[in-house]
Short mmCIF file of C-alpha atoms in Angstrom, two decimals:
data_model
loop_
_atom_site.label_atom_id
_atom_site.label_comp_id
_atom_site.label_asym_id
_atom_site.label_seq_id
_atom_site.Cartn_x
_atom_site.Cartn_y
_atom_site.Cartn_z
CA MET A 1 84.48 93.05 131.40
CA GLN A 2 84.85 89.70 129.70
CA GLY A 3 83.89 87.80 126.47
CA ASP A 4 81.47 84.99 126.44
CA ALA A 5 81.04 82.12 124.10
CA ASN A 6 79.64 84.32 121.43
CA SER A 7 82.68 86.72 121.54
CA GLN A 8 80.68 89.33 123.55
CA LEU A 9 82.40 92.03 125.77
CA ARG A 10 80.22 93.18 128.58
CA LEU A 11 81.01 96.84 129.68
CA PRO A 12 81.04 97.63 133.41
CA ALA A 13 78.79 100.14 135.11
CA VAL A 14 81.32 102.91 135.46
CA LEU A 15 83.69 103.80 132.50
CA ASP A 16 85.96 106.55 133.95
CA LEU A 17 89.56 107.51 133.90
CA ALA A 18 90.45 104.93 136.45
CA ALA A 19 88.94 102.21 134.32
CA SER A 20 90.30 103.45 131.09
CA GLU A 21 93.53 101.39 130.93
CA SER A 22 91.78 98.06 131.29
CA PHE A 23 88.99 99.27 129.02
CA LEU A 24 91.54 100.18 126.32
CA ASP A 25 92.90 96.54 126.63
CA ALA A 26 89.45 95.14 126.18
CA MET A 27 88.67 97.39 123.22
CA ARG A 28 91.86 96.13 121.58
CA GLN A 29 90.61 92.50 122.16
CA ALA A 30 87.41 93.56 120.53
CA GLU A 31 89.34 94.85 117.59
CA THR A 32 91.11 91.62 117.18
CA THR A 33 88.11 89.22 117.76
CA GLY A 34 85.35 91.40 116.26
CA ALA A 35 83.41 90.90 119.43
CA THR A 36 80.05 92.46 120.06
CA ILE A 37 79.87 95.00 122.98
CA ASP A 38 77.20 94.69 125.43
CA ALA A 39 76.61 98.10 126.89
CA TYR A 40 73.43 97.25 128.89
CA GLY A 41 74.81 97.83 132.22
CA VAL A 42 76.67 101.15 131.77
CA ASP A 43 75.56 103.79 134.19
CA VAL A 44 78.40 106.28 133.81
CA MET A 45 80.76 106.97 130.86
CA LYS A 46 83.52 109.63 131.01
CA LEU A 47 84.88 111.31 127.93
CA PRO A 48 88.23 109.28 127.63
CA CYS A 49 86.36 105.99 127.41
CA MET A 50 83.89 107.29 125.00
CA GLN A 51 86.78 108.52 122.72
CA ILE A 52 88.31 104.95 122.92
CA ILE A 53 85.07 103.55 121.56
CA LEU A 54 84.91 106.12 118.76
CA ALA A 55 88.41 105.19 117.86
CA VAL A 56 87.74 101.49 117.64
CA LEU A 57 84.39 101.92 115.81
CA LYS A 58 86.06 104.10 113.13
CA GLY A 59 88.65 101.58 112.28
CA ASN A 60 86.32 98.62 112.61
CA PRO A 61 82.81 99.28 111.26
CA GLY A 62 81.95 95.56 111.84
CA ILE A 63 82.07 95.83 115.70
CA ALA A 64 78.54 96.37 117.06
CA ILE A 65 77.27 97.84 120.24
CA ASP A 66 74.24 95.89 121.66
CA ASN A 67 71.75 96.86 124.29
CA PRO A 68 72.91 100.51 124.87
CA SER A 69 71.96 101.82 128.28
CA GLU A 70 70.40 105.25 128.97
CA ALA A 71 73.86 106.43 130.07
CA LEU A 72 74.92 106.05 126.41
CA VAL A 73 72.52 108.50 125.17
CA MET A 74 73.33 112.14 125.93
CA ASP A 75 70.65 114.82 125.61
CA GLU A 76 71.36 118.10 123.68
CA PRO A 77 71.40 120.41 126.86
CA ALA A 78 74.17 118.44 128.31
CA ALA A 79 76.23 118.54 125.21
CA GLU A 80 75.75 122.32 125.01
CA ALA A 81 76.81 122.70 128.62
CA GLY A 82 80.03 120.80 127.88
CA ALA A 83 79.35 117.83 130.16
CA ASP A 84 82.34 115.53 130.66
CA GLU A 85 80.07 112.51 130.64
CA ILE A 86 79.34 112.05 126.93
CA ALA A 87 77.58 109.10 125.44
CA ILE A 88 77.81 107.32 122.29
CA THR A 89 74.87 105.73 120.34
CA PRO A 90 75.33 102.57 118.23
CA ASP A 91 75.01 104.49 115.04
CA MET A 92 77.14 107.64 115.99
CA GLN A 93 79.91 108.42 113.49
CA PRO A 94 83.48 109.45 114.63
CA ASP A 95 83.10 112.68 112.61
CA GLU A 96 80.25 113.69 114.71
CA ALA A 97 82.68 113.88 117.66
CA GLY A 98 85.12 116.10 115.64
CA MET A 99 87.73 113.51 115.28
CA THR A 100 89.24 114.89 112.07
CA LYS A 101 92.86 115.83 112.79
CA ARG A 102 95.28 112.84 112.78
CA ILE A 103 98.34 112.94 115.13
CA LEU A 104 101.16 110.36 115.09
CA THR A 105 102.88 109.79 118.41
CA ILE A 106 106.14 108.17 118.49
CA ASP A 107 107.54 106.88 121.85
CA ASP A 108 109.18 103.65 123.00
CA SER A 109 107.32 103.98 126.40
CA LYS A 110 103.81 102.19 126.33
CA THR A 111 102.81 104.27 129.32
CA ILE A 112 103.50 107.55 127.49
CA ARG A 113 101.80 106.23 124.42
CA ASP A 114 98.72 105.36 126.46
CA MET A 115 98.66 108.71 128.18
CA LEU A 116 99.01 110.60 124.88
CA ASN A 117 96.29 108.53 123.40
CA LEU A 118 93.85 109.26 126.04
CA THR A 119 94.69 112.99 126.19
CA LEU A 120 94.51 113.51 122.36
CA SER A 121 91.54 111.23 121.88
CA GLU A 122 89.59 113.25 124.51
CA ALA A 123 90.55 116.33 122.77
CA GLY A 124 88.93 115.03 119.56
CA PHE A 125 91.91 114.06 117.51
CA GLU A 126 92.56 110.68 115.74
CA VAL A 127 95.60 109.11 117.24
CA LEU A 128 98.17 106.98 115.54
CA GLN A 129 101.07 105.32 117.40
CA ALA A 130 104.59 104.15 116.70
CA VAL A 131 106.93 102.42 119.04
CA ASP A 132 110.25 103.89 117.93
CA GLY A 133 111.65 106.16 115.29
CA GLN A 134 111.93 103.45 112.60
CA ASP A 135 108.36 102.55 113.20
CA GLY A 136 107.31 106.09 113.06
CA VAL A 137 109.05 106.72 109.75
CA ALA A 138 107.49 103.56 108.23
CA MET A 139 104.11 104.73 109.30
CA LEU A 140 104.62 108.25 107.94
CA ASP A 141 105.55 106.78 104.58
CA LYS A 142 102.04 105.19 104.31
CA GLU A 143 99.73 107.28 106.44
CA ARG A 144 98.65 110.91 106.22
CA VAL A 145 99.10 112.76 109.38
CA ASP A 146 98.53 116.38 110.44
CA LEU A 147 101.16 116.55 113.23
CA VAL A 148 103.80 114.38 114.88
CA ILE A 149 104.77 114.14 118.48
CA THR A 150 108.11 112.40 119.03
CA ASP A 151 110.44 111.35 121.80
CA ILE A 152 114.05 111.81 121.39
CA ASN A 153 115.84 108.87 123.00
CA MET A 154 114.47 105.65 121.24
CA PRO A 155 115.89 102.43 119.84
CA LYS A 156 116.50 101.91 116.07
CA MET A 157 116.09 105.60 115.29
CA ASP A 158 115.90 108.56 117.55
CA GLY A 159 113.69 111.62 117.32
CA TYR A 160 116.31 113.55 115.55
CA GLY A 161 116.35 111.06 112.78
CA VAL A 162 112.56 111.22 112.55
CA ILE A 163 112.63 114.97 112.23
CA ARG A 164 115.36 114.87 109.67
CA HIS A 165 113.50 112.29 107.52
CA MET A 166 110.35 114.42 107.63
CA ARG A 167 112.15 117.61 106.62
CA GLY A 168 113.89 115.82 103.72
CA SER A 169 110.50 114.70 102.33
CA ALA A 170 108.57 116.98 100.02
CA GLU A 171 105.26 115.65 101.48
CA LEU A 172 106.33 116.01 105.21
CA LYS A 173 108.68 119.02 105.26
CA SER A 174 105.78 121.37 106.48
CA THR A 175 104.25 118.90 108.90
CA PRO A 176 104.48 120.23 112.47
CA VAL A 177 106.66 118.16 114.76
CA LEU A 178 106.59 118.52 118.63
CA VAL A 179 109.32 116.99 120.70
CA LEU A 180 108.14 115.37 123.88
CA THR A 181 111.06 114.23 126.02
CA THR A 182 112.58 113.98 129.43
CA GLU A 183 115.62 115.90 128.07
CA SER A 184 115.88 119.65 129.08
CA GLU A 185 119.35 120.50 128.03
CA ALA A 186 119.65 123.66 125.74
CA GLU A 187 122.12 121.97 123.49
CA LYS A 188 119.74 119.09 122.63
CA ARG A 189 116.87 121.61 122.07
CA ASN A 190 119.24 123.45 119.61
CA VAL A 191 119.97 120.15 117.78
CA ALA A 192 116.26 119.46 117.44
CA ARG A 193 115.50 123.13 116.31
CA GLU A 194 118.21 122.91 113.62
CA ALA A 195 116.79 119.52 112.44
CA GLY A 196 113.36 121.21 111.92
CA ALA A 197 111.35 120.67 115.15
CA THR A 198 108.48 122.98 115.55
CA GLY A 199 108.37 122.87 119.43
CA TRP A 200 109.79 121.22 122.48
CA MET A 201 108.00 119.95 125.65
CA VAL A 202 109.41 118.19 128.62
CA LYS A 203 107.94 115.19 130.33
CA PRO A 204 105.65 114.78 132.30
CA PHE A 205 103.38 116.75 130.00
CA ASP A 206 100.62 118.96 130.96
CA PRO A 207 97.53 117.94 129.00
CA GLU A 208 96.05 121.42 128.54
CA ARG A 209 99.29 122.85 127.54
CA LEU A 210 99.93 120.08 125.02
CA ILE A 211 96.52 120.62 123.37
CA ALA A 212 96.94 124.35 123.30
CA THR A 213 100.27 123.82 121.65
CA ILE A 214 98.92 121.49 119.02
CA ASN A 215 96.07 123.97 118.22
CA LYS A 216 98.64 126.73 117.84
CA VAL A 217 101.07 124.98 115.54
CA SER A 218 98.43 123.17 113.60
CA PRO A 219 95.26 125.19 113.56
#
């Protein structure tokens, strides 16, 4: 996948989970350069990569998809059957994929942020990302979110600080906060609970359990 002289990104034949990391990097390049996306050669597109495209298109309406292949057009029976190969047409709007709920993830690990982004995007959520607690608080002050997922041990401001900031804000005091951390000590869980955390999960996370928990605390 590479850009040509006309700032065009050509998609590979198979866009699946294995290709998602490099695909995410390429789409970020498209966001920066405003490149046209050539989708003529796509044979297979898995859900995570489709959600990456939707997320980019939602924030950058000027980005265009040229030459969509047949793999980028899913028929209604496949959709009703819950197929995991879901296509996107050039004029498809993010809301049509159910991307309505906004979730902010706060973690200093890029790997965890990318894993959360793929998991949450695949489930139909709009994902915002922050690299530490201070960055997360700054984003909360300017963006509306429906739920926050935060690590505990981070530079500049830890997860406890994020939770206390939210619970001290009239606008954020009722917003659900899930802690996602490598810590498992009962004492630290109690500190988070007293600060106002809604729930606690230990890394590595189970995608299905995470989505189920989100739907439970933020229906």
